[in-house]
Amino acid sequence: MPKMKTHSSLKDRFKITGTGKVKRFKANKNHLLYGKSGRRKRVLSSQPIASKGDVKRLRQGLAQLR
């Protein structure tokens, strides 16, 4: 049976940590940043852990990155 391919868009949007958790990026951090405070931009830079309901599907799509 052939290997599962990594989903190309998921590869750019999520990261798998060393312990197997899936980190995601926050929206609203790409453009129109001049109207946002420094604190807001700093908070948007953090990478929270993806919700438990999504993790199983994300791990399948990110099969080769584990």
PDB file of N, CA and C in Angstrom:
ATOM      1  N   MET A   1       0.845  -1.182   0.000  1.00  0.00           N
ATOM      2  CA  MET A   1       0.000   0.000   0.000  1.00  0.00           C
ATOM      3  C   MET A   1       0.897   1.255   0.000  1.00  0.00           C
ATOM      4  N   PRO A   2       0.590   2.255  -0.849  1.00  0.00           N
ATOM      5  CA  PRO A   2       1.433   3.447  -0.911  1.00  0.00           C
ATOM      6  C   PRO A   2       1.301   4.312   0.345  1.00  0.00           C
ATOM      7  N   LYS A   3       2.315   5.133   0.572  1.00  0.00           N
ATOM      8  CA  LYS A   3       2.288   6.034   1.724  1.00  0.00           C
ATOM      9  C   LYS A   3       1.246   7.126   1.506  1.00  0.00           C
ATOM     10  N   MET A   4       0.687   7.624   2.615  1.00  0.00           N
ATOM     11  CA  MET A   4      -0.235   8.749   2.520  1.00  0.00           C
ATOM     12  C   MET A   4       0.558  10.025   2.274  1.00  0.00           C
ATOM     13  N   LYS A   5       0.085  10.855   1.373  1.00  0.00           N
ATOM     14  CA  LYS A   5       0.764  12.115   1.109  1.00  0.00           C
ATOM     15  C   LYS A   5       0.333  13.160   2.132  1.00  0.00           C
ATOM     16  N   THR A   6       1.230  14.084   2.416  1.00  0.00           N
ATOM     17  CA  THR A   6       0.927  15.205   3.290  1.00  0.00           C
ATOM     18  C   THR A   6       0.070  16.201   2.516  1.00  0.00           C
ATOM     19  N   HIS A   7      -0.999  16.687   3.138  1.00  0.00           N
ATOM     20  CA  HIS A   7      -1.867  17.681   2.511  1.00  0.00           C
ATOM     21  C   HIS A   7      -1.107  19.005   2.450  1.00  0.00           C
ATOM     22  N   SER A   8      -0.924  19.547   1.250  1.00  0.00           N
ATOM     23  CA  SER A   8      -0.040  20.695   1.055  1.00  0.00           C
ATOM     24  C   SER A   8      -0.450  21.936   1.838  1.00  0.00           C
ATOM     25  N   SER A   9      -1.743  22.245   1.906  1.00  0.00           N
ATOM     26  CA  SER A   9      -2.137  23.461   2.610  1.00  0.00           C
ATOM     27  C   SER A   9      -2.020  23.288   4.122  1.00  0.00           C
ATOM     28  N   LEU A  10      -2.229  22.081   4.626  1.00  0.00           N
ATOM     29  CA  LEU A  10      -2.093  21.842   6.066  1.00  0.00           C
ATOM     30  C   LEU A  10      -0.642  21.978   6.506  1.00  0.00           C
ATOM     31  N   LYS A  11       0.259  21.618   5.616  1.00  0.00           N
ATOM     32  CA  LYS A  11       1.694  21.683   5.910  1.00  0.00           C
ATOM     33  C   LYS A  11       2.112  23.108   6.279  1.00  0.00           C
ATOM     34  N   ASP A  12       1.501  24.113   5.627  1.00  0.00           N
ATOM     35  CA  ASP A  12       1.850  25.506   5.879  1.00  0.00           C
ATOM     36  C   ASP A  12       1.091  26.099   7.059  1.00  0.00           C
ATOM     37  N   ARG A  13      -0.049  25.528   7.423  1.00  0.00           N
ATOM     38  CA  ARG A  13      -0.919  26.135   8.432  1.00  0.00           C
ATOM     39  C   ARG A  13      -0.786  25.549   9.823  1.00  0.00           C
ATOM     40  N   PHE A  14      -0.196  24.380   9.938  1.00  0.00           N
ATOM     41  CA  PHE A  14      -0.087  23.713  11.233  1.00  0.00           C
ATOM     42  C   PHE A  14       1.310  23.146  11.421  1.00  0.00           C
ATOM     43  N   LYS A  15       1.690  22.974  12.693  1.00  0.00           N
ATOM     44  CA  LYS A  15       2.972  22.342  13.024  1.00  0.00           C
ATOM     45  C   LYS A  15       2.709  21.265  14.059  1.00  0.00           C
ATOM     46  N   ILE A  16       3.451  20.165  13.980  1.00  0.00           N
ATOM     47  CA  ILE A  16       3.360  19.134  15.003  1.00  0.00           C
ATOM     48  C   ILE A  16       4.566  19.305  15.921  1.00  0.00           C
ATOM     49  N   THR A  17       4.305  19.389  17.233  1.00  0.00           N
ATOM     50  CA  THR A  17       5.383  19.571  18.199  1.00  0.00           C
ATOM     51  C   THR A  17       6.094  18.250  18.435  1.00  0.00           C
ATOM     52  N   GLY A  18       7.156  18.288  19.191  1.00  0.00           N
ATOM     53  CA  GLY A  18       7.913  17.087  19.490  1.00  0.00           C
ATOM     54  C   GLY A  18       7.118  16.063  20.273  1.00  0.00           C
ATOM     55  N   THR A  19       6.146  16.539  21.065  1.00  0.00           N
ATOM     56  CA  THR A  19       5.330  15.618  21.865  1.00  0.00           C
ATOM     57  C   THR A  19       4.080  15.166  21.131  1.00  0.00           C
ATOM     58  N   GLY A  20       3.878  15.651  19.885  1.00  0.00           N
ATOM     59  CA  GLY A  20       2.743  15.196  19.087  1.00  0.00           C
ATOM     60  C   GLY A  20       1.535  16.110  19.099  1.00  0.00           C
ATOM     61  N   LYS A  21       1.618  17.237  19.805  1.00  0.00           N
ATOM     62  CA  LYS A  21       0.506  18.185  19.793  1.00  0.00           C
ATOM     63  C   LYS A  21       0.531  18.952  18.476  1.00  0.00           C
ATOM     64  N   VAL A  22      -0.638  19.462  18.081  1.00  0.00           N
ATOM     65  CA  VAL A  22      -0.730  20.209  16.819  1.00  0.00           C
ATOM     66  C   VAL A  22      -0.918  21.686  17.141  1.00  0.00           C
ATOM     67  N   LYS A  23       0.004  22.524  16.650  1.00  0.00           N
ATOM     68  CA  LYS A  23      -0.092  23.965  16.864  1.00  0.00           C
ATOM     69  C   LYS A  23      -0.687  24.615  15.623  1.00  0.00           C
ATOM     70  N   ARG A  24      -1.496  25.646  15.842  1.00  0.00           N
ATOM     71  CA  ARG A  24      -2.112  26.356  14.724  1.00  0.00           C
ATOM     72  C   ARG A  24      -1.707  27.822  14.779  1.00  0.00           C
ATOM     73  N   PHE A  25      -1.938  28.525  13.687  1.00  0.00           N
ATOM     74  CA  PHE A  25      -1.649  29.949  13.621  1.00  0.00           C
ATOM     75  C   PHE A  25      -2.957  30.723  13.739  1.00  0.00           C
ATOM     76  N   LYS A  26      -2.878  31.956  14.219  1.00  0.00           N
ATOM     77  CA  LYS A  26      -4.072  32.788  14.356  1.00  0.00           C
ATOM     78  C   LYS A  26      -4.270  33.652  13.110  1.00  0.00           C
ATOM     79  N   ALA A  27      -5.521  34.012  12.860  1.00  0.00           N
ATOM     80  CA  ALA A  27      -5.865  34.861  11.718  1.00  0.00           C
ATOM     81  C   ALA A  27      -5.616  36.336  12.055  1.00  0.00           C
ATOM     82  N   ASN A  28      -5.749  37.206  11.070  1.00  0.00           N
ATOM     83  CA  ASN A  28      -5.658  38.667  11.218  1.00  0.00           C
ATOM     84  C   ASN A  28      -4.252  39.167  11.512  1.00  0.00           C
ATOM     85  N   LYS A  29      -3.233  38.497  11.024  1.00  0.00           N
ATOM     86  CA  LYS A  29      -1.856  38.922  11.303  1.00  0.00           C
ATOM     87  C   LYS A  29      -1.067  39.134  10.010  1.00  0.00           C
ATOM     88  N   ASN A  30      -1.745  39.216   8.855  1.00  0.00           N
ATOM     89  CA  ASN A  30      -1.016  39.319   7.592  1.00  0.00           C
ATOM     90  C   ASN A  30      -0.956  40.726   7.002  1.00  0.00           C
ATOM     91  N   HIS A  31      -2.029  41.473   7.085  1.00  0.00           N
ATOM     92  CA  HIS A  31      -2.006  42.822   6.512  1.00  0.00           C
ATOM     93  C   HIS A  31      -2.951  43.710   7.303  1.00  0.00           C
ATOM     94  N   LEU A  32      -2.951  45.013   6.997  1.00  0.00           N
ATOM     95  CA  LEU A  32      -3.714  46.023   7.746  1.00  0.00           C
ATOM     96  C   LEU A  32      -3.281  46.061   9.209  1.00  0.00           C
ATOM     97  N   LEU A  33      -1.987  45.896   9.456  1.00  0.00           N
ATOM     98  CA  LEU A  33      -1.483  45.824  10.823  1.00  0.00           C
ATOM     99  C   LEU A  33      -1.302  47.199  11.461  1.00  0.00           C
ATOM    100  N   TYR A  34      -1.299  48.263  10.657  1.00  0.00           N
ATOM    101  CA  TYR A  34      -1.059  49.596  11.203  1.00  0.00           C
ATOM    102  C   TYR A  34      -2.179  50.052  12.133  1.00  0.00           C
ATOM    103  N   GLY A  35      -3.372  49.508  12.002  1.00  0.00           N
ATOM    104  CA  GLY A  35      -4.483  49.911  12.864  1.00  0.00           C
ATOM    105  C   GLY A  35      -4.594  49.093  14.131  1.00  0.00           C
ATOM    106  N   LYS A  36      -3.687  48.155  14.330  1.00  0.00           N
ATOM    107  CA  LYS A  36      -3.761  47.268  15.495  1.00  0.00           C
ATOM    108  C   LYS A  36      -2.662  47.635  16.484  1.00  0.00           C
ATOM    109  N   SER A  37      -2.974  47.505  17.755  1.00  0.00           N
ATOM    110  CA  SER A  37      -1.999  47.849  18.787  1.00  0.00           C
ATOM    111  C   SER A  37      -0.885  46.806  18.831  1.00  0.00           C
ATOM    112  N   GLY A  38       0.218  47.196  19.427  1.00  0.00           N
ATOM    113  CA  GLY A  38       1.340  46.271  19.566  1.00  0.00           C
ATOM    114  C   GLY A  38       0.962  45.049  20.378  1.00  0.00           C
ATOM    115  N   ARG A  39       0.171  45.252  21.421  1.00  0.00           N
ATOM    116  CA  ARG A  39      -0.246  44.132  22.268  1.00  0.00           C
ATOM    117  C   ARG A  39      -1.098  43.146  21.470  1.00  0.00           C
ATOM    118  N   ARG A  40      -2.006  43.686  20.667  1.00  0.00           N
ATOM    119  CA  ARG A  40      -2.877  42.818  19.870  1.00  0.00           C
ATOM    120  C   ARG A  40      -2.065  42.006  18.860  1.00  0.00           C
ATOM    121  N   LYS A  41      -1.093  42.649  18.223  1.00  0.00           N
ATOM    122  CA  LYS A  41      -0.255  41.937  17.255  1.00  0.00           C
ATOM    123  C   LYS A  41       0.590  40.864  17.937  1.00  0.00           C
ATOM    124  N   ARG A  42       1.058  41.162  19.141  1.00  0.00           N
ATOM    125  CA  ARG A  42       1.857  40.193  19.893  1.00  0.00           C
ATOM    126  C   ARG A  42       1.013  38.983  20.285  1.00  0.00           C
ATOM    127  N   VAL A  43      -0.222  39.224  20.707  1.00  0.00           N
ATOM    128  CA  VAL A  43      -1.127  38.131  21.077  1.00  0.00           C
ATOM    129  C   VAL A  43      -1.467  37.285  19.850  1.00  0.00           C
ATOM    130  N   LEU A  44      -1.636  37.923  18.697  1.00  0.00           N
ATOM    131  CA  LEU A  44      -1.933  37.191  17.466  1.00  0.00           C
ATOM    132  C   LEU A  44      -0.751  36.344  16.997  1.00  0.00           C
ATOM    133  N   SER A  45       0.456  36.676  17.461  1.00  0.00           N
ATOM    134  CA  SER A  45       1.639  35.918  17.055  1.00  0.00           C
ATOM    135  C   SER A  45       1.760  34.580  17.767  1.00  0.00           C
ATOM    136  N   SER A  46       1.038  34.415  18.881  1.00  0.00           N
ATOM    137  CA  SER A  46       1.144  33.158  19.620  1.00  0.00           C
ATOM    138  C   SER A  46       0.541  32.023  18.799  1.00  0.00           C
ATOM    139  N   GLN A  47       0.978  30.820  19.075  1.00  0.00           N
ATOM    140  CA  GLN A  47       0.506  29.643  18.345  1.00  0.00           C
ATOM    141  C   GLN A  47      -0.167  28.687  19.325  1.00  0.00           C
ATOM    142  N   PRO A  48      -1.497  28.781  19.480  1.00  0.00           N
ATOM    143  CA  PRO A  48      -2.179  27.893  20.428  1.00  0.00           C
ATOM    144  C   PRO A  48      -2.258  26.460  19.904  1.00  0.00           C
ATOM    145  N   ILE A  49      -2.568  25.547  20.805  1.00  0.00           N
ATOM    146  CA  ILE A  49      -2.746  24.139  20.454  1.00  0.00           C
ATOM    147  C   ILE A  49      -4.115  23.988  19.789  1.00  0.00           C
ATOM    148  N   ALA A  50      -4.196  23.203  18.724  1.00  0.00           N
ATOM    149  CA  ALA A  50      -5.465  22.971  18.022  1.00  0.00           C
ATOM    150  C   ALA A  50      -6.429  22.215  18.933  1.00  0.00           C
ATOM    151  N   SER A  51      -7.723  22.401  18.720  1.00  0.00           N
ATOM    152  CA  SER A  51      -8.729  21.762  19.567  1.00  0.00           C
ATOM    153  C   SER A  51      -8.723  20.248  19.371  1.00  0.00           C
ATOM    154  N   LYS A  52      -9.132  19.533  20.412  1.00  0.00           N
ATOM    155  CA  LYS A  52      -9.081  18.072  20.403  1.00  0.00           C
ATOM    156  C   LYS A  52      -9.917  17.470  19.278  1.00  0.00           C
ATOM    157  N   GLY A  53     -11.031  18.106  18.944  1.00  0.00           N
ATOM    158  CA  GLY A  53     -11.899  17.577  17.904  1.00  0.00           C
ATOM    159  C   GLY A  53     -11.263  17.580  16.522  1.00  0.00           C
ATOM    160  N   ASP A  54     -10.313  18.471  16.302  1.00  0.00           N
ATOM    161  CA  ASP A  54      -9.674  18.585  14.990  1.00  0.00           C
ATOM    162  C   ASP A  54      -8.389  17.770  14.866  1.00  0.00           C
ATOM    163  N   VAL A  55      -7.807  17.399  15.987  1.00  0.00           N
ATOM    164  CA  VAL A  55      -6.467  16.808  15.978  1.00  0.00           C
ATOM    165  C   VAL A  55      -6.389  15.517  15.175  1.00  0.00           C
ATOM    166  N   LYS A  56      -7.377  14.649  15.283  1.00  0.00           N
ATOM    167  CA  LYS A  56      -7.325  13.365  14.582  1.00  0.00           C
ATOM    168  C   LYS A  56      -7.260  13.577  13.066  1.00  0.00           C
ATOM    169  N   ARG A  57      -8.113  14.462  12.545  1.00  0.00           N
ATOM    170  CA  ARG A  57      -8.121  14.747  11.112  1.00  0.00           C
ATOM    171  C   ARG A  57      -6.828  15.421  10.668  1.00  0.00           C
ATOM    172  N   LEU A  58      -6.328  16.332  11.491  1.00  0.00           N
ATOM    173  CA  LEU A  58      -5.099  17.042  11.143  1.00  0.00           C
ATOM    174  C   LEU A  58      -3.911  16.091  11.093  1.00  0.00           C
ATOM    175  N   ARG A  59      -3.845  15.156  12.013  1.00  0.00           N
ATOM    176  CA  ARG A  59      -2.730  14.201  12.020  1.00  0.00           C
ATOM    177  C   ARG A  59      -2.754  13.318  10.782  1.00  0.00           C
ATOM    178  N   GLN A  60      -3.953  12.983  10.297  1.00  0.00           N
ATOM    179  CA  GLN A  60      -4.044  12.191   9.064  1.00  0.00           C
ATOM    180  C   GLN A  60      -3.519  12.999   7.880  1.00  0.00           C
ATOM    181  N   GLY A  61      -3.906  14.274   7.811  1.00  0.00           N
ATOM    182  CA  GLY A  61      -3.471  15.122   6.708  1.00  0.00           C
ATOM    183  C   GLY A  61      -1.989  15.447   6.761  1.00  0.00           C
ATOM    184  N   LEU A  62      -1.424  15.430   7.977  1.00  0.00           N
ATOM    185  CA  LEU A  62      -0.007  15.738   8.158  1.00  0.00           C
ATOM    186  C   LEU A  62       0.801  14.461   8.374  1.00  0.00           C
ATOM    187  N   ALA A  63       0.402  13.396   7.713  1.00  0.00           N
ATOM    188  CA  ALA A  63       0.957  12.064   7.954  1.00  0.00           C
ATOM    189  C   ALA A  63       2.481  12.012   7.878  1.00  0.00           C
ATOM    190  N   GLN A  64       3.082  12.638   6.881  1.00  0.00           N
ATOM    191  CA  GLN A  64       4.526  12.522   6.680  1.00  0.00           C
ATOM    192  C   GLN A  64       5.341  13.451   7.578  1.00  0.00           C
ATOM    193  N   LEU A  65       4.678  14.381   8.274  1.00  0.00           N
ATOM    194  CA  LEU A  65       5.420  15.336   9.095  1.00  0.00           C
ATOM    195  C   LEU A  65       5.663  14.833  10.512  1.00  0.00           C
ATOM    196  N   ARG A  66       5.115  13.691  10.857  1.00  0.00           N
ATOM    197  CA  ARG A  66       5.271  13.181  12.224  1.00  0.00           C
ATOM    198  C   ARG A  66       6.663  12.703  12.484  1.00  0.00           C
TER     199      ARG A  66
END
